[in-house]
């Protein structure tokens, strides 16, 4: 029988190599950043009706055209595993009339996303994103504040080598003007464009600027800049975003070719790219922007301005420096008894539970082989302290304590055990014992 394997492009995270701790630290740091900026968590289902992403992400995007995991459920409904978080969050906000209860909504999310892409370093078919969303505020201060949140989150993760790329792709009027200018620019180069870009020339020429196909790089040179097509209002908005970012001390570079892969963006778009080289071609850590038309696109009667970003956890971890996790304080309780001496073994289990209830990581080798083998297991699991409990200790209310780093061994009264352990723990952290 063939060995069973995980789906291509989807990863297991096993405990033991420190990765779990790094994931947890990242999530904790993100949640803490969100708390400071006044965001609350939203959780939405892993799958939605396909139509949500077709309308919300856009028919001509890479995601909808070729990356979605779609399937029919048993009732013949067309579903998709979510490829990103924004469409679902907006759907939830609309479905629950959230904006009828509060003028401005600040949400964050953490969870897996699914895209059928060619796997590479930093590019997977199941990957995880953290993201934030602001609904109901169209002011440029929101754009700056959310970009500031992203940058400060990255700094808190220990990232130093990253760059914020910023652009404005304007509103509908700007886009219509720019579209004409782009079509005029690309039309003479039509035959040298990639087949994909040729198809997009009429439908969505902006996306040609976003193409990763080398055939499109030449024709792109000398293309008109969208910044020249901005309406006065769009320009004023963009200038104020930049002024706020400067006041906040967030460094950024304006890149007029940045258009982002999703159709729903308006005005401000931004990306944070890794500049350390740790990520190779997949160097975009985070992408986001303003999407003032998404609510109406998804059926809202009134327009609702919105701004947000999504960042890939795997890429952030590839970019973040490894930090030495503090060595945990860990106690092992060993039975000085044979495997059939139930009373003593129960005493061991009870002592372990008592310590666990006090918040101490406590291990018991419940196979209860020889004392020697229990000691060896405690040593292999890097116990800081081993407690030995036999019939005599139980009868006398004592426990034998061995400090593994020094080999020191002494008898301790059960009543004093917690204080003794606290002392050992303090000593272990202050001397920085390896
Ligand atoms: P890319 O240009 O790398 O394909 P994208 O524009 O498709 O990225 P977004 O849809 O903006 O990416 O998603 C936001 C972030 O999610 C990305 O910046 C990246 O960190 C992460 N991300 C996107 N796709 C993947 C993937 N297949 N595997 C891992 N992370 C991903
Ligand atoms: Mg992509």
Short mmCIF file of C-alpha atoms and ligand atoms in Angstrom, two decimals:
data_model
loop_
_atom_site.label_atom_id
_atom_site.label_comp_id
_atom_site.label_asym_id
_atom_site.label_seq_id
_atom_site.Cartn_x
_atom_site.Cartn_y
_atom_site.Cartn_z
CA UNK A 1 0.00 0.00 0.00
CA UNK A 2 1.33 3.44 -0.88
CA UNK A 3 2.42 5.54 2.09
CA UNK A 4 -0.06 8.26 2.92
CA UNK A 5 1.23 11.78 2.54
CA UNK A 6 0.02 15.30 3.22
CA UNK A 7 -1.49 17.17 0.27
CA UNK A 8 1.23 18.78 -1.88
CA UNK A 9 1.97 22.30 -0.72
CA UNK A 10 0.39 21.77 2.70
CA UNK A 11 2.60 21.55 5.77
CA UNK A 12 2.66 19.76 9.09
CA UNK A 13 3.97 21.63 12.07
CA UNK A 14 5.58 19.18 14.46
CA UNK A 15 6.48 20.00 18.04
CA UNK A 16 10.09 19.70 19.04
CA UNK A 17 12.02 21.87 16.61
CA UNK A 18 10.99 25.14 18.20
CA UNK A 19 8.67 26.06 15.30
CA UNK A 20 5.55 25.78 17.42
CA UNK A 21 6.95 28.25 19.91
CA UNK A 22 7.81 30.68 17.10
CA UNK A 23 4.28 30.45 15.66
CA UNK A 24 2.80 31.09 19.07
CA UNK A 25 5.06 34.03 19.68
CA UNK A 26 4.11 35.53 16.32
CA UNK A 27 0.39 35.16 17.00
CA UNK A 28 0.73 36.57 20.49
CA UNK A 29 2.69 39.54 19.17
CA UNK A 30 0.06 40.15 16.49
CA UNK A 31 -2.84 39.93 18.94
CA UNK A 32 -1.02 42.34 21.22
CA UNK A 33 -0.43 44.82 18.37
CA UNK A 34 -4.12 44.59 17.47
CA UNK A 35 -5.19 45.14 21.06
CA UNK A 36 -3.09 48.28 21.29
CA UNK A 37 -4.68 49.69 18.14
CA UNK A 38 -8.21 48.81 19.22
CA UNK A 39 -8.95 45.80 16.98
CA UNK A 40 -11.07 42.79 18.00
CA UNK A 41 -10.95 39.27 16.56
CA UNK A 42 -13.41 37.97 13.96
CA UNK A 43 -13.59 34.30 12.95
CA UNK A 44 -15.31 33.21 9.77
CA UNK A 45 -15.72 29.74 8.18
CA UNK A 46 -12.94 28.14 6.17
CA UNK A 47 -15.23 27.86 3.16
CA UNK A 48 -17.78 30.11 1.54
CA UNK A 49 -19.96 30.09 -1.57
CA UNK A 50 -17.73 30.53 -4.62
CA UNK A 51 -19.72 33.56 -5.64
CA UNK A 52 -18.39 35.54 -2.67
CA UNK A 53 -14.85 35.38 -3.97
CA UNK A 54 -15.88 35.80 -7.60
CA UNK A 55 -17.60 39.05 -6.68
CA UNK A 56 -15.38 40.06 -3.79
CA UNK A 57 -11.90 39.27 -5.07
CA UNK A 58 -12.64 39.71 -8.76
CA UNK A 59 -13.11 37.47 -11.79
CA UNK A 60 -9.90 38.57 -13.47
CA UNK A 61 -7.58 38.03 -10.54
CA UNK A 62 -5.05 35.19 -10.32
CA UNK A 63 -6.79 33.97 -7.21
CA UNK A 64 -10.20 33.49 -8.83
CA UNK A 65 -8.98 32.56 -12.30
CA UNK A 66 -6.60 29.80 -11.28
CA UNK A 67 -5.85 29.45 -7.59
CA UNK A 68 -9.15 28.63 -5.89
CA UNK A 69 -9.95 25.28 -4.31
CA UNK A 70 -13.57 24.86 -5.35
CA UNK A 71 -15.81 21.88 -4.88
CA UNK A 72 -19.43 20.86 -4.78
CA UNK A 73 -20.91 19.87 -1.47
CA UNK A 74 -23.42 17.05 -1.14
CA UNK A 75 -26.28 19.38 -1.96
CA UNK A 76 -24.63 20.43 -5.20
CA UNK A 77 -23.69 23.89 -3.89
CA UNK A 78 -20.47 25.39 -5.23
CA UNK A 79 -18.10 26.15 -2.37
CA UNK A 80 -14.52 27.38 -2.17
CA UNK A 81 -11.90 27.10 0.54
CA UNK A 82 -11.20 30.71 1.38
CA UNK A 83 -8.19 32.09 -0.52
CA UNK A 84 -8.01 35.27 1.59
CA UNK A 85 -9.75 36.86 4.54
CA UNK A 86 -11.24 40.15 3.44
CA UNK A 87 -14.20 38.96 1.36
CA UNK A 88 -15.39 36.71 4.20
CA UNK A 89 -15.01 39.43 6.82
CA UNK A 90 -16.99 41.92 4.73
CA UNK A 91 -19.64 39.28 4.09
CA UNK A 92 -19.91 38.71 7.85
CA UNK A 93 -20.10 42.44 8.58
CA UNK A 94 -22.94 42.79 6.06
CA UNK A 95 -24.76 39.64 7.09
CA UNK A 96 -24.81 40.70 10.74
CA UNK A 97 -25.50 44.41 10.02
CA UNK A 98 -22.46 45.30 12.07
CA UNK A 99 -22.26 48.82 10.66
CA UNK A 100 -25.82 49.51 11.80
CA UNK A 101 -24.63 49.10 15.40
CA UNK A 102 -21.33 50.95 15.28
CA UNK A 103 -20.02 53.65 12.96
CA UNK A 104 -16.54 52.20 12.68
CA UNK A 105 -15.49 48.54 12.94
CA UNK A 106 -11.95 47.37 13.62
CA UNK A 107 -11.45 43.64 13.18
CA UNK A 108 -8.47 41.31 12.98
CA UNK A 109 -8.23 37.67 11.95
CA UNK A 110 -5.73 34.82 12.09
CA UNK A 111 -6.14 31.62 10.14
CA UNK A 112 -5.40 29.33 7.20
CA UNK A 113 -5.98 30.32 3.56
CA UNK A 114 -5.96 28.04 0.51
CA UNK A 115 -4.58 28.70 -2.97
CA UNK A 116 -3.69 26.13 -5.60
CA UNK A 117 -0.34 27.66 -6.52
CA UNK A 118 2.94 26.10 -7.51
CA UNK A 119 4.65 25.46 -4.17
CA UNK A 120 7.99 27.13 -3.48
CA UNK A 121 9.82 28.49 -0.48
CA UNK A 122 7.34 30.89 1.13
CA UNK A 123 4.55 29.80 -1.23
CA UNK A 124 2.22 27.03 -0.13
CA UNK A 125 -1.26 25.73 -0.91
CA UNK A 126 -2.33 26.01 2.68
CA UNK A 127 -0.76 29.01 4.36
CA UNK A 128 -1.67 31.20 7.28
CA UNK A 129 -2.44 34.87 7.37
CA UNK A 130 -2.91 37.48 10.01
CA UNK A 131 -4.88 40.49 8.87
CA UNK A 132 -6.81 43.55 9.95
CA UNK A 133 -9.85 45.36 8.57
CA UNK A 134 -11.32 48.81 9.28
CA UNK A 135 -14.86 49.52 8.04
CA UNK A 136 -16.67 52.83 8.03
CA UNK A 137 -13.83 55.34 7.94
CA UNK A 138 -12.59 56.76 4.65
CA UNK A 139 -10.11 59.21 6.07
CA UNK A 140 -6.43 59.06 5.16
CA UNK A 141 -5.57 58.82 8.87
CA UNK A 142 -6.88 55.23 8.85
CA UNK A 143 -4.59 54.29 5.98
CA UNK A 144 -1.59 55.67 7.87
CA UNK A 145 -2.60 54.14 11.19
CA UNK A 146 -3.06 50.65 9.73
CA UNK A 147 0.25 50.80 7.85
CA UNK A 148 1.82 51.96 11.12
CA UNK A 149 0.25 48.96 12.87
CA UNK A 150 1.79 46.61 10.29
CA UNK A 151 5.23 48.19 10.59
CA UNK A 152 5.18 48.21 14.38
CA UNK A 153 4.03 44.57 14.46
CA UNK A 154 6.94 43.63 12.20
CA UNK A 155 9.39 45.54 14.40
CA UNK A 156 8.02 43.80 17.50
CA UNK A 157 8.71 40.48 15.76
CA UNK A 158 12.34 41.54 15.51
CA UNK A 159 12.24 42.29 11.77
CA UNK A 160 14.56 45.10 10.77
CA UNK A 161 15.04 44.53 7.05
CA UNK A 162 11.79 45.43 5.40
CA UNK A 163 10.43 48.20 3.22
CA UNK A 164 6.97 49.72 2.88
CA UNK A 165 6.00 50.29 -0.77
CA UNK A 166 3.12 52.69 -1.22
CA UNK A 167 0.96 53.79 -4.12
CA UNK A 168 -2.45 55.18 -4.95
CA UNK A 169 -4.53 53.60 -7.67
CA UNK A 170 -7.28 56.19 -7.24
CA UNK A 171 -11.01 55.80 -7.42
CA UNK A 172 -13.24 54.83 -10.39
CA UNK A 173 -12.68 58.12 -12.25
CA UNK A 174 -8.89 57.92 -11.96
CA UNK A 175 -8.94 54.28 -12.97
CA UNK A 176 -11.07 54.89 -16.07
CA UNK A 177 -8.65 57.59 -17.23
CA UNK A 178 -5.62 55.52 -16.45
CA UNK A 179 -7.08 52.46 -18.10
CA UNK A 180 -7.36 54.34 -21.39
CA UNK A 181 -3.80 55.59 -21.08
CA UNK A 182 -2.54 52.06 -20.35
CA UNK A 183 -4.41 50.47 -23.24
CA UNK A 184 -2.96 53.12 -25.53
CA UNK A 185 0.51 52.33 -24.20
CA UNK A 186 0.30 48.54 -24.41
CA UNK A 187 -1.69 48.19 -27.64
CA UNK A 188 1.38 48.59 -29.91
CA UNK A 189 3.19 45.93 -27.81
CA UNK A 190 0.27 43.51 -27.78
CA UNK A 191 2.08 40.71 -29.59
CA UNK A 192 5.07 40.66 -27.25
CA UNK A 193 2.93 40.49 -24.10
CA UNK A 194 2.35 37.18 -22.33
CA UNK A 195 -0.89 35.48 -23.45
CA UNK A 196 -2.37 36.23 -20.05
CA UNK A 197 -1.64 39.94 -20.34
CA UNK A 198 -2.95 40.00 -23.90
CA UNK A 199 -6.23 38.69 -22.54
CA UNK A 200 -6.17 41.28 -19.81
CA UNK A 201 -5.39 44.18 -22.11
CA UNK A 202 -9.06 44.99 -22.59
CA UNK A 203 -10.52 43.54 -19.43
CA UNK A 204 -8.11 44.75 -16.76
CA UNK A 205 -4.93 46.32 -18.15
CA UNK A 206 -3.82 47.45 -14.67
CA UNK A 207 -3.02 43.84 -13.89
CA UNK A 208 -0.32 43.83 -16.58
CA UNK A 209 1.73 46.02 -14.25
CA UNK A 210 1.45 43.28 -11.62
CA UNK A 211 2.43 40.41 -13.91
CA UNK A 212 5.38 38.24 -12.89
CA UNK A 213 5.86 37.00 -16.47
CA UNK A 214 9.21 38.26 -17.83
CA UNK A 215 7.62 38.78 -21.27
CA UNK A 216 5.63 41.65 -19.80
CA UNK A 217 8.62 43.46 -18.30
CA UNK A 218 9.86 45.02 -21.53
CA UNK A 219 6.49 46.38 -22.69
CA UNK A 220 5.98 47.79 -19.21
CA UNK A 221 8.87 50.21 -19.57
CA UNK A 222 7.78 53.77 -20.17
CA UNK A 223 4.16 52.99 -19.22
CA UNK A 224 2.31 56.06 -17.96
CA UNK A 225 2.25 56.57 -14.20
CA UNK A 226 -1.06 56.30 -12.42
CA UNK A 227 0.01 59.14 -10.18
CA UNK A 228 -0.39 61.47 -13.18
CA UNK A 229 -3.97 60.28 -13.65
CA UNK A 230 -5.16 60.89 -10.06
CA UNK A 231 -8.15 63.17 -9.63
CA UNK A 232 -7.69 66.13 -7.27
CA UNK A 233 -9.52 64.29 -4.48
CA UNK A 234 -7.51 61.11 -4.93
CA UNK A 235 -4.29 63.12 -4.99
CA UNK A 236 -5.21 65.03 -1.84
CA UNK A 237 -6.02 61.77 -0.05
CA UNK A 238 -2.71 60.23 -1.08
CA UNK A 239 -0.73 63.29 0.00
CA UNK A 240 -2.33 63.27 3.41
CA UNK A 241 -1.59 59.54 3.87
CA UNK A 242 2.06 60.27 3.14
CA UNK A 243 2.11 63.26 5.49
CA UNK A 244 0.64 61.18 8.33
CA UNK A 245 3.13 58.36 7.74
CA UNK A 246 5.97 60.86 7.81
CA UNK A 247 4.65 62.35 11.05
CA UNK A 248 4.44 58.83 12.54
CA UNK A 249 8.01 58.12 11.50
CA UNK A 250 7.08 55.19 9.23
CA UNK A 251 9.55 55.08 6.32
CA UNK A 252 8.01 54.28 2.91
CA UNK A 253 8.78 54.50 -0.78
CA UNK A 254 6.20 55.55 -3.34
CA UNK A 255 6.13 53.03 -6.19
CA UNK A 256 3.70 53.98 -8.99
CA UNK A 257 3.87 50.46 -10.46
CA UNK A 258 2.44 48.84 -7.35
CA UNK A 259 -1.10 47.76 -8.21
CA UNK A 260 -1.74 44.64 -6.06
CA UNK A 261 -3.39 41.46 -7.26
CA UNK A 262 -6.93 41.95 -6.04
CA UNK A 263 -9.59 43.87 -7.93
CA UNK A 264 -11.27 45.52 -5.00
CA UNK A 265 -8.64 48.11 -4.11
CA UNK A 266 -9.20 51.85 -4.43
CA UNK A 267 -6.85 54.72 -3.61
CA UNK A 268 -4.10 53.64 -1.21
CA UNK A 269 -2.36 50.30 -1.81
CA UNK A 270 0.74 49.12 0.01
CA UNK A 271 3.04 46.19 0.43
CA UNK A 272 5.73 45.37 2.91
CA UNK A 273 8.63 43.54 1.33
CA UNK A 274 11.47 41.70 3.00
CA UNK A 275 14.85 43.18 2.06
CA UNK A 276 17.01 40.62 3.89
CA UNK A 277 17.06 38.19 0.96
CA UNK A 278 15.85 35.40 3.26
CA UNK A 279 12.76 34.82 1.15
CA UNK A 280 14.05 34.68 -2.41
CA UNK A 281 11.38 35.48 -4.99
CA UNK A 282 8.53 35.34 -2.47
CA UNK A 283 9.61 38.51 -0.69
CA UNK A 284 6.21 40.13 -0.09
CA UNK A 285 5.37 39.84 3.60
CA UNK A 286 2.17 41.78 3.60
CA UNK A 287 -0.25 43.39 1.18
CA UNK A 288 -3.14 45.68 1.72
CA UNK A 289 -4.92 48.87 0.95
CA UNK A 290 -8.22 50.66 0.73
CA UNK A 291 -11.29 49.01 -0.78
CA UNK A 292 -14.09 51.50 -0.71
CA UNK A 293 -16.17 49.63 -3.30
CA UNK A 294 -16.14 46.15 -1.85
CA UNK A 295 -19.20 46.58 0.38
CA UNK A 296 -21.39 47.72 -2.51
CA UNK A 297 -19.87 45.00 -4.69
CA UNK A 298 -21.09 42.48 -2.12
CA UNK A 299 -24.57 43.92 -1.91
CA UNK A 300 -24.45 46.77 0.61
CA UNK A 301 -27.09 49.41 -0.15
CA UNK A 302 -24.83 52.18 1.15
CA UNK A 303 -21.13 52.43 0.34
CA UNK A 304 -18.82 51.69 3.27
CA UNK A 305 -15.18 52.79 3.09
CA UNK A 306 -12.74 50.10 4.17
CA UNK A 307 -9.03 49.53 4.66
CA UNK A 308 -7.00 46.46 5.60
CA UNK A 309 -4.01 44.19 5.09
CA UNK A 310 -3.12 40.51 5.13
CA UNK A 311 0.33 39.17 6.02
CA UNK A 312 1.66 35.64 5.55
CA UNK A 313 2.77 33.96 8.77
CA UNK A 314 5.18 31.50 7.09
CA UNK A 315 6.98 34.31 5.29
CA UNK A 316 7.18 36.42 8.44
CA UNK A 317 8.75 33.46 10.24
CA UNK A 318 11.28 32.97 7.43
CA UNK A 319 12.20 36.63 7.75
CA UNK A 320 12.14 36.98 11.54
CA UNK A 321 15.35 36.29 13.44
CA UNK A 322 15.45 33.08 15.47
CA UNK A 323 15.38 33.84 19.17
CA UNK A 324 16.60 31.44 21.81
CA UNK A 325 13.58 30.30 23.73
CA UNK A 326 14.08 30.37 27.49
CA UNK A 327 14.72 26.89 28.85
CA UNK A 328 11.51 25.80 30.54
CA UNK A 329 11.37 24.91 34.22
CA UNK A 330 10.29 21.29 34.26
CA UNK A 331 9.78 18.79 37.10
CA UNK A 332 9.75 14.99 36.75
CA UNK A 333 8.21 12.80 39.42
CA UNK A 334 9.74 9.33 39.64
CA UNK A 335 8.22 6.37 41.49
CA UNK A 336 10.51 4.38 43.77
CA UNK A 337 8.12 1.47 43.43
CA UNK A 338 7.28 -1.49 41.26
CA UNK A 339 4.65 -1.19 38.57
CA UNK A 340 2.13 -3.12 40.65
CA UNK A 341 2.42 -0.95 43.81
CA UNK A 342 -0.70 0.98 43.07
CA UNK A 343 -0.77 3.06 46.25
CA UNK A 344 2.68 4.56 45.61
CA UNK A 345 1.98 5.11 41.92
CA UNK A 346 -1.26 6.87 42.81
CA UNK A 347 0.79 9.01 45.20
CA UNK A 348 3.11 9.94 42.30
CA UNK A 349 0.17 10.87 40.06
CA UNK A 350 -1.36 12.96 42.87
CA UNK A 351 1.89 14.83 43.55
CA UNK A 352 2.23 15.55 39.82
CA UNK A 353 -1.33 16.84 39.68
CA UNK A 354 -0.72 19.06 42.70
CA UNK A 355 2.29 20.65 41.00
CA UNK A 356 0.43 21.03 37.68
CA UNK A 357 -2.41 22.75 39.49
CA UNK A 358 0.22 25.18 40.77
CA UNK A 359 1.23 25.90 37.17
CA UNK A 360 4.42 23.81 37.07
CA UNK A 361 5.16 21.67 34.00
CA UNK A 362 5.38 18.19 35.54
CA UNK A 363 6.23 14.93 33.81
CA UNK A 364 5.60 11.35 34.89
CA UNK A 365 6.90 8.35 32.95
CA UNK A 366 3.65 6.43 33.39
CA UNK A 367 5.13 3.24 32.01
CA UNK A 368 6.65 2.99 35.53
CA UNK A 369 9.58 0.79 34.52
CA UNK A 370 12.64 0.70 36.80
CA UNK A 371 13.64 3.82 38.76
CA UNK A 372 16.81 3.95 36.71
CA UNK A 373 14.84 4.03 33.47
CA UNK A 374 12.46 6.70 34.83
CA UNK A 375 15.51 8.79 35.80
CA UNK A 376 16.98 8.37 32.33
CA UNK A 377 13.72 9.48 30.72
CA UNK A 378 13.57 12.55 33.02
CA UNK A 379 17.10 13.42 31.98
CA UNK A 380 16.28 12.97 28.27
CA UNK A 381 13.30 15.28 28.65
CA UNK A 382 15.57 17.90 30.23
CA UNK A 383 13.83 17.98 33.60
CA UNK A 384 15.23 20.72 35.83
CA UNK A 385 14.31 18.85 38.99
CA UNK A 386 13.50 15.20 39.66
CA UNK A 387 11.35 14.28 42.66
CA UNK A 388 11.49 10.69 43.91
CA UNK A 389 8.55 9.29 45.79
CA UNK A 390 8.38 5.84 47.41
CA UNK A 391 6.33 4.20 50.16
CA UNK A 392 8.66 5.58 52.88
CA UNK A 393 8.47 9.15 51.60
CA UNK A 394 4.70 9.00 51.43
CA UNK A 395 4.51 7.67 54.99
CA UNK A 396 6.86 10.37 56.34
CA UNK A 397 5.44 13.28 54.30
CA UNK A 398 8.78 13.84 52.60
CA UNK A 399 10.01 13.77 49.02
CA UNK A 400 13.52 13.32 47.67
CA UNK A 401 14.58 16.18 45.37
CA UNK A 402 17.44 16.09 42.85
CA UNK A 403 18.56 19.23 41.01
CA UNK A 404 19.76 17.96 37.66
CA UNK A 405 22.18 20.78 36.76
CA UNK A 406 24.28 20.30 39.91
CA UNK A 407 23.44 16.74 40.93
CA UNK A 408 22.60 18.07 44.40
CA UNK A 409 20.12 15.85 46.23
CA UNK A 410 18.17 16.40 49.45
CA UNK A 411 15.07 15.40 51.31
CA UNK A 412 12.31 18.01 51.44
CA UNK A 413 9.10 18.12 53.49
CA UNK A 414 6.02 18.03 51.26
CA UNK A 415 4.73 21.18 52.96
CA UNK A 416 7.88 23.07 51.93
CA UNK A 417 8.12 21.60 48.43
CA UNK A 418 6.54 24.49 46.51
CA UNK A 419 8.85 27.04 48.15
CA UNK A 420 11.89 24.87 47.48
CA UNK A 421 10.93 24.48 43.81
CA UNK A 422 10.36 28.21 43.49
CA UNK A 423 13.87 28.77 44.83
CA UNK A 424 15.41 26.33 42.37
CA UNK A 425 13.48 27.98 39.54
CA UNK A 426 14.73 31.45 40.54
CA UNK A 427 18.31 30.19 40.75
CA UNK A 428 18.00 28.49 37.33
CA UNK A 429 16.78 31.67 35.64
CA UNK A 430 19.24 34.06 37.34
CA UNK A 431 22.32 31.94 36.69
CA UNK A 432 21.07 31.38 33.14
CA UNK A 433 21.85 27.68 33.42
CA UNK A 434 21.88 26.22 29.90
P1 LIG B 1 2.30 36.97 -4.05
O1 LIG B 1 2.65 38.14 -4.87
O2 LIG B 1 3.45 36.47 -3.24
O3 LIG B 1 1.59 35.88 -4.80
P2 LIG B 1 -0.24 37.96 -3.23
O4 LIG B 1 -0.30 39.29 -3.83
O5 LIG B 1 -0.96 36.84 -3.90
O6 LIG B 1 1.27 37.51 -2.96
P3 LIG B 1 -1.95 38.62 -1.00
O7 LIG B 1 -3.14 38.02 -1.61
O8 LIG B 1 -1.85 40.07 -0.90
O9 LIG B 1 -0.64 38.02 -1.70
O10 LIG B 1 -1.72 37.95 0.43
C1 LIG B 1 -1.06 38.66 1.48
C2 LIG B 1 0.14 37.91 1.98
O11 LIG B 1 -0.14 36.53 2.17
C3 LIG B 1 1.32 37.89 1.04
O12 LIG B 1 2.04 39.07 1.13
C4 LIG B 1 2.10 36.71 1.55
O13 LIG B 1 2.87 37.05 2.69
C5 LIG B 1 1.03 35.77 1.94
N1 LIG B 1 0.78 34.78 0.89
C6 LIG B 1 0.03 34.91 -0.24
N2 LIG B 1 0.01 33.78 -0.95
C7 LIG B 1 0.76 32.88 -0.24
C8 LIG B 1 1.12 31.51 -0.44
N3 LIG B 1 0.68 30.82 -1.49
N4 LIG B 1 1.91 30.91 0.48
C9 LIG B 1 2.34 31.58 1.57
N5 LIG B 1 2.04 32.87 1.81
C10 LIG B 1 1.27 33.52 0.92
MG1 LIG B 2 -0.34 35.37 -5.23
#
